[in-house]
Coordinates of C-alpha atoms in Angstrom, one line a residue:
M109 CA 13.9 10.8 -11.9
G110 CA 14.1 7.1 -11.3
N111 CA 16.0 5.0 -8.8
D112 CA 18.5 2.1 -8.9
S113 CA 15.7 -0.4 -9.7
G114 CA 14.6 1.6 -12.8
E115 CA 11.3 2.7 -11.3
L116 CA 10.1 6.2 -12.0
D117 CA 9.5 8.3 -8.9
L118 CA 5.9 9.3 -8.4
H119 CA 7.1 12.4 -6.5
D120 CA 8.1 13.8 -9.9
Y121 CA 4.4 13.5 -11.0
L122 CA 2.6 14.8 -7.9
D123 CA 1.1 17.8 -9.8
S124 CA -0.3 15.3 -12.4
V125 CA -1.8 13.1 -9.7
E126 CA -3.4 16.2 -8.2
E127 CA -4.9 17.0 -11.6
F128 CA -6.1 13.4 -11.9
C129 CA -7.9 13.7 -8.5
T130 CA -9.6 16.9 -9.7
A131 CA -10.7 15.2 -12.9
I132 CA -12.2 12.2 -11.1
E133 CA -14.1 14.6 -8.8
S134 CA -15.6 16.3 -11.8
R135 CA -17.2 13.1 -13.2
T136 CA -20.4 11.2 -12.7
V137 CA -19.5 7.5 -12.8
S138 CA -22.1 5.0 -13.8
V139 CA -23.6 2.8 -11.1
D140 CA -22.3 -0.2 -13.0
D141 CA -18.8 0.9 -12.4
S142 CA -19.0 2.3 -8.9
S143 CA -21.5 0.4 -6.7
T144 CA -19.1 -1.9 -4.9
S145 CA -15.6 -1.4 -3.4
T146 CA -14.2 -3.8 -6.0
Q147 CA -15.8 -1.9 -8.9
I148 CA -14.5 1.4 -7.4
G149 CA -11.0 0.1 -7.1
T150 CA -11.0 -1.2 -10.6
Y151 CA -12.3 2.1 -11.9
F152 CA -9.5 4.1 -10.2
E153 CA -6.9 1.7 -11.4
T154 CA -8.1 1.8 -15.0
E155 CA -8.5 5.6 -15.0
L156 CA -5.1 6.2 -13.5
R157 CA -3.4 3.9 -16.0
D158 CA -5.2 5.7 -18.8
W159 CA -4.3 9.1 -17.4
F160 CA -0.5 8.4 -17.3
E161 CA -0.7 6.9 -20.8
E162 CA -2.5 9.9 -22.2
K163 CA -0.6 12.7 -20.3
H164 CA 2.9 11.2 -20.1
G165 CA 3.0 8.3 -22.6
L166 CA 3.5 5.7 -19.9
V167 CA 1.9 2.6 -21.3
S168 CA 1.0 0.0 -18.6
E169 CA 0.6 -3.0 -21.0
G170 CA 0.4 -6.3 -19.2
S171 CA 0.1 -4.8 -15.8
V172 CA -3.1 -6.7 -14.8
A173 CA -1.5 -10.1 -15.2
E174 CA 1.4 -9.0 -12.9
D175 CA -1.0 -7.4 -10.3
I176 CA 0.8 -4.2 -10.7
D177 CA -1.3 -1.3 -12.0
L178 CA 1.5 1.0 -13.2
P179 CA 4.7 -0.9 -13.8
A180 CA 6.7 2.2 -14.7
F181 CA 6.3 3.3 -11.0
N182 CA 5.9 -0.2 -9.6
L183 CA 2.5 0.9 -8.2
D184 CA -0.5 -1.1 -7.0
V185 CA -3.4 1.3 -6.6
K186 CA -5.6 1.0 -3.4
T187 CA -8.9 2.7 -2.7
T188 CA -10.9 3.0 0.5
S189 CA -14.0 4.8 1.6
N190 CA -13.6 7.6 4.2
R191 CA -16.8 6.4 5.9
Q192 CA -16.2 2.6 5.8
P193 CA -12.5 1.7 5.3
Q194 CA -11.9 -1.4 3.2
S195 CA -9.4 -4.2 3.6
S196 CA -7.5 -6.1 1.0
D197 CA -5.2 -9.1 0.7
T198 CA -1.7 -7.6 0.4
F199 CA 1.0 -9.9 1.9
E200 CA 2.3 -13.0 0.2
D201 CA 4.7 -13.7 3.1
P202 CA 3.8 -13.0 6.8
G203 CA 7.2 -11.4 7.1
E204 CA 6.0 -8.6 4.7
R205 CA 3.9 -7.3 7.6
I206 CA 7.3 -6.3 9.0
T207 CA 9.4 -5.5 6.0
G208 CA 6.9 -4.0 3.6
V209 CA 6.0 -5.3 0.1
D210 CA 7.7 -5.2 -3.2
Y211 CA 5.6 -2.4 -4.7
N212 CA 4.6 1.2 -3.9
I213 CA 1.0 2.1 -3.0
P214 CA -1.0 5.2 -4.0
L215 CA -4.0 5.2 -1.6
F216 CA -7.1 7.1 -2.7
V217 CA -9.5 7.9 0.2
Y218 CA -12.9 9.0 -1.0
D219 CA -16.4 9.9 -0.1
K220 CA -19.1 8.7 -2.5
E221 CA -22.3 10.6 -3.2
S222 CA -25.2 9.2 -5.3
V223 CA -26.4 11.6 -8.0
G224 CA -28.8 11.2 -10.9
G225 CA -27.6 8.3 -13.0
G226 CA -24.5 7.4 -11.0
N227 CA -22.0 8.4 -8.3
R228 CA -19.6 11.2 -7.7
F229 CA -16.4 11.0 -5.7
D230 CA -14.8 13.5 -3.4
I231 CA -11.2 12.5 -2.9
E232 CA -10.4 13.2 0.8
T233 CA -6.7 12.1 0.5
C234 CA -4.4 10.7 -2.0
A235 CA -1.7 9.1 0.1
Y236 CA 1.6 7.7 -1.3
V237 CA 3.1 4.8 0.7
P238 CA 6.6 3.8 -0.6
K239 CA 7.1 0.0 -0.6
E240 CA 9.7 0.2 2.2
R241 CA 7.0 1.7 4.4
A242 CA 4.1 -0.5 3.3
S243 CA 4.2 -2.5 6.5
D244 CA 2.4 -2.5 9.8
Y245 CA 3.8 0.4 11.8
R246 CA 3.6 -1.3 15.2
K247 CA 5.0 -4.6 14.0
S248 CA 7.9 -3.0 12.1
E249 CA 8.8 -0.9 15.2
D250 CA 8.7 -3.9 17.5
A251 CA 10.8 -5.9 15.0
V252 CA 13.6 -3.3 15.2
K253 CA 13.6 -3.6 18.9
L254 CA 13.8 -7.4 18.7
V255 CA 16.7 -7.3 16.3
A256 CA 18.5 -4.9 18.5
D257 CA 18.0 -7.2 21.4
Y258 CA 19.3 -10.1 19.3
R259 CA 22.4 -8.2 18.3
E260 CA 23.1 -7.3 21.9
G261 CA 23.0 -11.0 22.9
G262 CA 19.6 -10.8 24.6
L263 CA 18.0 -13.3 22.2
S264 CA 19.3 -16.3 20.3
E265 CA 18.6 -16.6 16.6
S266 CA 15.9 -19.2 17.2
E267 CA 14.3 -17.0 19.9
L268 CA 14.4 -14.0 17.5
R269 CA 12.7 -16.0 14.8
E270 CA 10.0 -17.3 17.2
Q271 CA 9.2 -13.8 18.4
L272 CA 9.2 -12.3 14.9
E273 CA 6.7 -15.1 13.9
D274 CA 4.6 -14.3 17.0
L275 CA 4.7 -10.7 15.9
T276 CA 3.1 -11.3 12.6
G277 CA 0.2 -13.2 14.2
V278 CA -0.5 -15.3 11.1
G279 CA 2.3 -17.8 10.6
A280 CA 5.8 -18.7 9.7
V281 CA 8.2 -16.2 8.2
S282 CA 10.1 -17.5 5.2
D283 CA 13.9 -18.0 5.6
E284 CA 14.5 -15.2 3.1
K285 CA 12.4 -12.7 5.0
F286 CA 13.9 -13.7 8.3
E287 CA 17.4 -13.1 7.0
E288 CA 16.3 -9.8 5.5
I289 CA 14.8 -8.6 8.9
K290 CA 17.8 -9.9 10.8
Q291 CA 20.4 -8.2 8.5
D292 CA 18.5 -5.0 7.7
P293 CA 15.8 -4.0 10.2
P294 CA 12.9 -2.3 8.4
A295 CA 11.8 1.3 8.3
K296 CA 8.8 2.1 10.4
G297 CA 5.6 1.2 8.5
A298 CA 2.8 3.5 7.6
I299 CA -0.3 1.3 7.5
I300 CA -2.4 -0.9 9.8
V301 CA -2.5 -4.6 9.2
T302 CA -5.2 -6.9 10.6
P303 CA -5.1 -10.7 10.3
C304 CA -8.4 -12.4 9.4
S305 CA -9.4 -15.3 11.6
G306 CA -8.7 -18.5 9.7
G307 CA -8.0 -16.5 6.5
P308 CA -5.3 -14.5 4.8
T309 CA -3.5 -11.4 6.1
T310 CA -5.3 -8.2 5.1
T311 CA -4.5 -4.6 5.2
R312 CA -7.0 -2.2 6.9
W313 CA -6.2 1.0 5.2
S314 CA -5.6 4.0 7.5
R315 CA -7.8 6.9 6.4
K316 CA -6.2 9.7 8.4
R317 CA -2.7 9.8 6.9
S318 CA -1.3 11.3 3.7
P319 CA 2.4 10.1 3.4
R320 CA 4.0 11.8 0.4
G321 CA 7.4 10.2 0.8
P322 CA 9.5 7.7 2.8
N323 CA 9.9 10.0 5.8
A324 CA 6.9 12.2 5.5
S325 CA 4.5 10.6 8.0
T326 CA 3.7 7.7 10.2
A327 CA 0.5 5.9 11.1
Q328 CA -1.2 6.4 14.4

């Protein structure tokens, strides 16, 4: 079943995703494809695209250019080690730390073991983070309180904007995002976001959560 945007719902394919995880765990992956976090991320992205094409006929042609790994689901695959969580550039607008991003995120949390000739993966968690919850859980919660204060007359519009921008910790929120937050306060996020000093906003992926839907779990 899809939604109003035409995206397929990954919830309708959870059994297939579970089978994919089992298949990945059964393989020995060459060192050339699984030594660095970037290589591992690329491996999972490629294998998941191939899996959905083979099992369900969902071709993801042109997805790499769009930075979306499975366009049919509007998914951008993320991977992280259970022992050493990775970070990645995720947000184009600082306001997305509060509102979430424009794509859904399947997050594979793995342990890697070196074996003869390559590496094997034990997938600890496959978490699904819907786009409306792909935001910082503390920042999104604080933003809701600020908007409520603004609506009750406790903050002017300029004060609201200033405090929302302080909340992101990384810079000015676009006019579009500001209006979005003001008119429609976000759902509570399910990830942890850490700004790099002097660099882009990054996401530090939480490794203890396994959200399977918009209301299934929250980050700690």
